[in-house]
């Protein structure tokens, strides 16, 4: 009986312990609410910002580390993804046009007028076609003398043919050599040079039945420049040659490209007319002759700003150098 009582007591104690553990378990998991703490990762923050930007929601402040997808600086023309803004293309076009106009205005005045006339005559030739441009723009001595179509020598001196690679090269030579001559001689002297070349080449071209002579004008410019610095070394293609040989090198290259010796005729006429100017301007006065290729004073005062400044400076210097005399009273000996 004593053993049976001990076993019953031990069973009661086990049941009470199990009941207490079950009660603690249920009270812990069922009746006490759990508190969870979550932390956002940087990836989730960026994803939430992107979703807000897409649906048009609120954005973070600019002072934070993250910003919206399209927040850039005011001076930039591109977004964060590298794409151009809506007004960026217009601003670039305006800047390109303004740069072109600035470069165009920086060209020396007479060279700028000549290049503009070349562009206008080329455009007229494209609009009119080959036949009409030949009939309206080409040099015709009979119509010039009897029909008073006085524009023909000038249009013949400005027509370089239809747009092509050769046209671009000739336009570049015209700009380069014309700017060099105008810078060296002055605008007034360069105007006299061009007028004389148009006169000489009109006669030569009429004699050799050449309707246009713009290429001859370019060659005459190059010949005068080369004779002014004959021994200077210049680059031509891959060769280093003396400057005086450059007109003949260009003539040889045109003959080889055309495959015809007649392509040398415009260059020969340009060398002849250019040498007439160079001889009477530079060689004849050294031989004791008179330099009659001098522009009038009114052209120099009108076209050459440097000459006007020099004359003003000389007058002011002469006035400052004058000294007042002491003077004497009337009747004093």
Tab-separated table of C-alpha atoms in Angstrom:
chain	number	residue	atom	x	y	z
A	1	UNK	CA	0.000	0.000	0.000
A	2	UNK	CA	2.830	2.397	0.753
A	3	UNK	CA	4.300	1.835	-2.789
A	4	UNK	CA	0.929	2.390	-4.428
A	5	UNK	CA	0.527	5.722	-2.633
A	6	UNK	CA	3.976	6.833	-3.713
A	7	UNK	CA	3.228	6.079	-7.399
A	8	UNK	CA	-0.085	7.954	-7.249
A	9	UNK	CA	1.686	10.998	-5.783
A	10	UNK	CA	4.356	10.950	-8.483
A	11	UNK	CA	1.670	10.755	-11.221
A	12	UNK	CA	-0.146	13.772	-9.772
A	13	UNK	CA	3.064	15.779	-9.686
A	14	UNK	CA	3.791	14.906	-13.379
A	15	UNK	CA	0.298	15.889	-14.445
A	16	UNK	CA	0.591	19.252	-12.688
A	17	UNK	CA	3.993	19.941	-14.236
A	18	UNK	CA	2.701	19.083	-17.747
A	19	UNK	CA	-0.327	21.284	-17.243
A	20	UNK	CA	1.812	24.172	-16.109
A	21	UNK	CA	4.167	23.813	-19.160
A	22	UNK	CA	1.209	23.684	-21.550
A	23	UNK	CA	-0.235	26.775	-19.958
A	24	UNK	CA	3.037	28.621	-20.324
A	25	UNK	CA	3.315	27.547	-23.951
A	26	UNK	CA	-0.165	28.712	-24.907
A	27	UNK	CA	0.243	31.964	-23.040
A	28	UNK	CA	3.518	32.642	-24.863
A	29	UNK	CA	2.464	31.843	-28.450
A	30	UNK	CA	-1.251	32.556	-28.412
A	31	UNK	CA	-1.926	35.421	-26.111
A	32	UNK	CA	1.256	37.550	-26.249
A	33	UNK	CA	1.530	39.517	-29.503
A	34	UNK	CA	4.912	39.323	-31.228
A	35	UNK	CA	6.753	42.493	-32.176
A	36	UNK	CA	8.739	42.369	-35.459
A	37	UNK	CA	11.271	44.919	-36.582
A	38	UNK	CA	12.051	45.281	-40.310
A	39	UNK	CA	14.764	47.413	-41.896
A	40	UNK	CA	14.596	48.653	-45.486
A	41	UNK	CA	17.530	47.902	-47.726
A	42	UNK	CA	18.932	50.505	-50.210
A	43	UNK	CA	17.533	48.452	-53.094
A	44	UNK	CA	14.009	48.644	-51.710
A	45	UNK	CA	14.374	52.420	-51.166
A	46	UNK	CA	15.418	53.028	-54.776
A	47	UNK	CA	12.618	50.762	-56.017
A	48	UNK	CA	10.042	52.683	-54.001
A	49	UNK	CA	11.369	56.001	-55.372
A	50	UNK	CA	11.120	54.690	-58.928
A	51	UNK	CA	7.530	53.583	-58.356
A	52	UNK	CA	6.666	57.002	-56.935
A	53	UNK	CA	8.231	58.741	-59.949
A	54	UNK	CA	6.388	56.548	-62.424
A	55	UNK	CA	2.950	57.025	-60.911
A	56	UNK	CA	3.538	60.710	-60.158
A	57	UNK	CA	3.658	60.481	-56.377
A	58	UNK	CA	5.609	62.516	-53.871
A	59	UNK	CA	9.363	62.677	-54.212
A	60	UNK	CA	12.168	62.952	-51.740
A	61	UNK	CA	13.776	66.261	-50.959
A	62	UNK	CA	16.676	67.412	-53.079
A	63	UNK	CA	18.959	67.481	-50.084
A	64	UNK	CA	18.790	63.700	-49.597
A	65	UNK	CA	21.160	61.160	-50.960
A	66	UNK	CA	18.706	59.841	-53.497
A	67	UNK	CA	16.883	61.875	-56.140
A	68	UNK	CA	14.359	61.272	-58.842
A	69	UNK	CA	15.339	59.757	-62.166
A	70	UNK	CA	15.147	63.035	-64.114
A	71	UNK	CA	16.647	65.437	-61.578
A	72	UNK	CA	19.699	67.056	-63.173
A	73	UNK	CA	21.474	70.363	-63.020
A	74	UNK	CA	20.102	73.432	-64.734
A	75	UNK	CA	22.999	73.839	-67.125
A	76	UNK	CA	22.949	70.268	-68.438
A	77	UNK	CA	21.116	69.416	-71.656
A	78	UNK	CA	20.835	65.719	-70.790
A	79	UNK	CA	18.907	63.664	-68.265
A	80	UNK	CA	20.354	61.138	-65.826
A	81	UNK	CA	19.919	58.378	-68.416
A	82	UNK	CA	21.951	60.274	-71.055
A	83	UNK	CA	19.003	61.283	-73.208
A	84	UNK	CA	18.608	64.829	-74.489
A	85	UNK	CA	16.065	67.110	-72.960
A	86	UNK	CA	13.130	68.411	-74.972
A	87	UNK	CA	14.718	71.839	-75.560
A	88	UNK	CA	18.298	70.622	-75.819
A	89	UNK	CA	18.222	70.058	-79.597
A	90	UNK	CA	16.899	73.576	-80.207
A	91	UNK	CA	19.623	75.093	-78.054
A	92	UNK	CA	22.307	73.120	-79.913
A	93	UNK	CA	20.885	74.231	-83.275
A	94	UNK	CA	20.881	77.855	-82.147
A	95	UNK	CA	24.465	77.603	-80.955
A	96	UNK	CA	25.594	75.959	-84.215
A	97	UNK	CA	23.890	78.649	-86.308
A	98	UNK	CA	25.352	81.427	-84.177
A	99	UNK	CA	28.847	79.925	-84.434
A	100	UNK	CA	28.508	79.698	-88.216
A	101	UNK	CA	27.370	83.313	-88.460
A	102	UNK	CA	30.224	84.413	-86.209
A	103	UNK	CA	32.782	82.632	-88.397
A	104	UNK	CA	31.178	84.063	-91.533
A	105	UNK	CA	31.350	87.609	-90.164
A	106	UNK	CA	34.973	87.139	-89.125
A	107	UNK	CA	36.044	86.666	-92.772
A	108	UNK	CA	37.671	89.719	-94.319
A	109	UNK	CA	35.061	91.894	-96.075
A	110	UNK	CA	36.060	91.577	-99.715
A	111	UNK	CA	36.735	87.848	-99.467
A	112	UNK	CA	33.374	87.419	-97.732
A	113	UNK	CA	31.598	89.262	-100.561
A	114	UNK	CA	33.361	87.157	-103.183
A	115	UNK	CA	32.478	83.862	-101.465
A	116	UNK	CA	28.861	85.007	-101.088
A	117	UNK	CA	28.688	85.819	-104.796
A	118	UNK	CA	30.097	82.370	-105.604
A	119	UNK	CA	27.335	80.780	-103.528
A	120	UNK	CA	24.598	82.884	-105.164
A	121	UNK	CA	25.829	82.161	-108.697
A	122	UNK	CA	26.097	78.442	-107.917
A	123	UNK	CA	22.521	78.441	-106.613
A	124	UNK	CA	21.324	80.236	-109.747
A	125	UNK	CA	23.110	77.662	-111.882
A	126	UNK	CA	21.295	74.848	-110.063
A	127	UNK	CA	17.919	76.557	-110.458
A	128	UNK	CA	18.340	77.538	-114.107
A	129	UNK	CA	20.039	74.372	-115.330
A	130	UNK	CA	23.032	73.980	-117.598
A	131	UNK	CA	21.635	75.584	-120.742
A	132	UNK	CA	20.046	78.632	-119.119
A	133	UNK	CA	23.033	79.209	-116.851
A	134	UNK	CA	25.334	79.123	-119.882
A	135	UNK	CA	23.108	81.594	-121.700
A	136	UNK	CA	22.641	83.954	-118.751
A	137	UNK	CA	25.814	83.749	-116.644
A	138	UNK	CA	28.586	82.905	-119.123
A	139	UNK	CA	30.950	85.464	-120.610
A	140	UNK	CA	29.710	86.701	-124.005
A	141	UNK	CA	31.749	89.639	-125.358
A	142	UNK	CA	29.149	90.606	-127.964
A	143	UNK	CA	26.346	90.813	-125.411
A	144	UNK	CA	28.594	92.673	-122.999
A	145	UNK	CA	29.600	95.309	-125.557
A	146	UNK	CA	26.419	95.681	-127.592
A	147	UNK	CA	23.749	94.456	-125.191
A	148	UNK	CA	25.292	96.133	-122.127
A	149	UNK	CA	24.959	92.923	-120.121
A	150	UNK	CA	27.653	94.124	-117.753
A	151	UNK	CA	27.082	91.433	-115.138
A	152	UNK	CA	28.562	88.689	-117.313
A	153	UNK	CA	32.271	89.267	-116.475
A	154	UNK	CA	31.436	89.147	-112.766
A	155	UNK	CA	29.258	86.045	-112.967
A	156	UNK	CA	31.907	84.353	-115.128
A	157	UNK	CA	34.447	85.116	-112.384
A	158	UNK	CA	32.183	83.593	-109.690
A	159	UNK	CA	30.894	80.400	-111.295
A	160	UNK	CA	32.777	77.282	-110.132
A	161	UNK	CA	30.384	74.742	-111.608
A	162	UNK	CA	27.838	72.510	-109.863
A	163	UNK	CA	28.473	71.439	-106.252
A	164	UNK	CA	31.068	68.668	-106.053
A	165	UNK	CA	34.329	67.806	-104.325
A	166	UNK	CA	36.174	69.982	-106.820
A	167	UNK	CA	33.791	72.840	-106.083
A	168	UNK	CA	34.531	72.547	-102.350
A	169	UNK	CA	38.273	72.489	-102.943
A	170	UNK	CA	38.140	75.545	-105.215
A	171	UNK	CA	35.959	77.417	-102.704
A	172	UNK	CA	38.482	76.623	-99.982
A	173	UNK	CA	41.366	77.841	-102.176
A	174	UNK	CA	39.430	81.016	-102.913
A	175	UNK	CA	38.924	81.652	-99.208
A	176	UNK	CA	42.507	80.802	-98.273
A	177	UNK	CA	44.346	82.731	-100.993
A	178	UNK	CA	41.875	85.621	-101.035
A	179	UNK	CA	42.157	86.109	-97.279
A	180	UNK	CA	45.965	85.995	-97.456
A	181	UNK	CA	46.099	88.597	-100.221
A	182	UNK	CA	43.570	90.895	-98.565
A	183	UNK	CA	45.414	90.648	-95.273
A	184	UNK	CA	48.754	91.408	-96.948
A	185	UNK	CA	47.650	94.145	-99.375
A	186	UNK	CA	44.677	95.704	-97.648
A	187	UNK	CA	41.078	95.727	-98.811
A	188	UNK	CA	41.494	98.654	-101.224
A	189	UNK	CA	44.522	97.149	-102.975
A	190	UNK	CA	42.843	93.751	-103.098
A	191	UNK	CA	39.763	95.300	-104.712
A	192	UNK	CA	41.972	96.847	-107.376
A	193	UNK	CA	43.668	93.478	-107.889
A	194	UNK	CA	40.340	91.673	-108.390
A	195	UNK	CA	39.024	94.283	-110.814
A	196	UNK	CA	42.211	94.087	-112.875
A	197	UNK	CA	42.094	90.283	-112.899
A	198	UNK	CA	38.484	90.310	-114.079
A	199	UNK	CA	39.444	92.737	-116.844
A	200	UNK	CA	42.528	90.800	-117.969
A	201	UNK	CA	40.791	87.424	-117.802
A	202	UNK	CA	37.723	88.688	-119.651
A	203	UNK	CA	39.965	89.565	-122.584
A	204	UNK	CA	41.969	86.330	-122.395
A	205	UNK	CA	38.876	84.144	-121.943
A	206	UNK	CA	37.068	85.819	-124.851
A	207	UNK	CA	40.082	85.201	-127.041
A	208	UNK	CA	40.312	81.505	-126.043
A	209	UNK	CA	36.509	80.988	-125.898
A	210	UNK	CA	36.364	80.261	-122.164
A	211	UNK	CA	32.840	80.965	-120.790
A	212	UNK	CA	33.912	80.995	-117.102
A	213	UNK	CA	37.218	81.885	-115.486
A	214	UNK	CA	36.786	81.568	-111.697
A	215	UNK	CA	39.516	78.913	-111.648
A	216	UNK	CA	41.833	81.370	-113.395
A	217	UNK	CA	41.178	83.995	-110.695
A	218	UNK	CA	42.159	81.490	-107.996
A	219	UNK	CA	45.349	80.601	-109.872
A	220	UNK	CA	46.237	84.287	-110.281
A	221	UNK	CA	45.878	84.793	-106.511
A	222	UNK	CA	48.112	81.807	-105.843
A	223	UNK	CA	50.693	82.999	-108.372
A	224	UNK	CA	50.974	86.450	-106.785
A	225	UNK	CA	51.335	84.919	-103.331
A	226	UNK	CA	53.928	82.417	-104.511
A	227	UNK	CA	55.981	85.092	-106.256
A	228	UNK	CA	55.943	87.225	-103.102
A	229	UNK	CA	57.573	84.372	-101.129
A	230	UNK	CA	59.097	82.168	-103.855
A	231	UNK	CA	61.581	80.159	-101.767
A	232	UNK	CA	59.325	79.389	-98.825
A	233	UNK	CA	58.783	75.660	-98.312
A	234	UNK	CA	55.146	74.510	-98.397
A	235	UNK	CA	53.384	71.149	-98.268
A	236	UNK	CA	51.725	69.878	-101.431
A	237	UNK	CA	50.170	66.425	-101.104
A	238	UNK	CA	53.030	64.448	-99.550
A	239	UNK	CA	55.828	66.619	-100.961
A	240	UNK	CA	57.624	69.692	-99.632
A	241	UNK	CA	58.131	72.098	-102.529
A	242	UNK	CA	59.083	75.765	-102.998
A	243	UNK	CA	56.109	78.108	-102.964
A	244	UNK	CA	56.638	79.322	-106.548
A	245	UNK	CA	56.024	75.787	-107.914
A	246	UNK	CA	52.609	75.401	-106.266
A	247	UNK	CA	50.519	76.891	-109.146
A	248	UNK	CA	52.166	74.518	-111.585
A	249	UNK	CA	51.591	71.579	-109.244
A	250	UNK	CA	47.867	72.366	-109.054
A	251	UNK	CA	47.774	72.658	-112.834
A	252	UNK	CA	49.434	69.256	-113.203
A	253	UNK	CA	47.001	67.645	-110.751
A	254	UNK	CA	43.981	69.029	-112.629
A	255	UNK	CA	45.373	67.751	-115.924
A	256	UNK	CA	45.901	64.289	-114.456
A	257	UNK	CA	42.403	64.200	-112.972
A	258	UNK	CA	40.744	65.367	-116.184
A	259	UNK	CA	42.931	63.231	-118.421
A	260	UNK	CA	43.063	66.089	-120.912
A	261	UNK	CA	45.682	68.763	-121.528
A	262	UNK	CA	42.942	71.360	-122.077
A	263	UNK	CA	42.419	71.446	-118.293
A	264	UNK	CA	45.707	73.371	-118.028
A	265	UNK	CA	44.360	76.378	-119.986
A	266	UNK	CA	42.550	78.118	-117.058
A	267	UNK	CA	45.697	77.813	-114.944
A	268	UNK	CA	47.888	79.199	-117.727
A	269	UNK	CA	45.577	82.212	-118.138
A	270	UNK	CA	45.562	82.771	-114.384
A	271	UNK	CA	49.360	82.665	-114.202
A	272	UNK	CA	49.620	85.178	-117.063
A	273	UNK	CA	47.129	87.647	-115.590
A	274	UNK	CA	48.607	87.282	-112.106
A	275	UNK	CA	52.119	87.863	-113.414
A	276	UNK	CA	50.991	91.045	-115.189
A	277	UNK	CA	49.863	92.446	-111.849
A	278	UNK	CA	52.943	91.238	-109.984
A	279	UNK	CA	55.334	92.635	-112.594
A	280	UNK	CA	53.799	96.114	-112.664
A	281	UNK	CA	53.372	96.199	-108.885
A	282	UNK	CA	56.674	94.780	-107.660
A	283	UNK	CA	59.252	94.461	-110.450
A	284	UNK	CA	58.626	97.533	-112.610
A	285	UNK	CA	59.045	100.088	-109.789
A	286	UNK	CA	62.402	98.512	-108.869
A	287	UNK	CA	63.540	99.017	-112.464
A	288	UNK	CA	62.795	102.733	-112.241
A	289	UNK	CA	59.214	102.707	-113.478
A	290	UNK	CA	56.175	104.188	-111.807
A	291	UNK	CA	53.796	102.097	-109.730
A	292	UNK	CA	50.455	102.919	-111.336
A	293	UNK	CA	48.604	100.086	-109.575
A	294	UNK	CA	47.873	102.208	-106.506
A	295	UNK	CA	44.292	102.417	-105.202
A	296	UNK	CA	42.778	105.901	-104.935
A	297	UNK	CA	42.966	107.646	-101.601
A	298	UNK	CA	39.201	107.693	-101.120
A	299	UNK	CA	39.115	103.885	-101.425
A	300	UNK	CA	41.913	103.538	-98.903
A	301	UNK	CA	40.160	105.862	-96.458
A	302	UNK	CA	36.852	104.096	-97.022
A	303	UNK	CA	37.926	100.448	-96.944
A	304	UNK	CA	41.093	100.234	-94.888
A	305	UNK	CA	40.439	100.911	-91.223
A	306	UNK	CA	44.148	100.607	-90.407
A	307	UNK	CA	44.987	103.385	-92.857
A	308	UNK	CA	42.345	105.629	-91.272
A	309	UNK	CA	43.737	104.937	-87.811
A	310	UNK	CA	47.294	105.620	-88.992
A	311	UNK	CA	46.253	108.947	-90.551
A	312	UNK	CA	44.416	109.971	-87.382
A	313	UNK	CA	47.404	109.028	-85.247
A	314	UNK	CA	49.784	110.933	-87.512
A	315	UNK	CA	47.600	114.062	-87.392
A	316	UNK	CA	47.271	113.906	-83.605
A	317	UNK	CA	51.014	113.356	-83.253
A	318	UNK	CA	51.696	116.334	-85.513
A	319	UNK	CA	49.371	118.540	-83.467
A	320	UNK	CA	50.969	117.480	-80.206
A	321	UNK	CA	54.467	118.118	-81.543
A	322	UNK	CA	53.662	121.703	-82.318
A	323	UNK	CA	54.970	124.151	-79.737
A	324	UNK	CA	53.603	127.553	-79.003
A	325	UNK	CA	55.944	130.476	-79.662
A	326	UNK	CA	56.634	133.029	-77.047
A	327	UNK	CA	55.433	135.885	-79.243
A	328	UNK	CA	56.395	139.529	-79.094
A	329	UNK	CA	54.571	142.712	-78.375
A	330	UNK	CA	53.834	145.099	-81.185
A	331	UNK	CA	56.533	147.687	-81.606
A	332	UNK	CA	59.095	145.697	-79.699
A	333	UNK	CA	62.416	145.157	-81.446
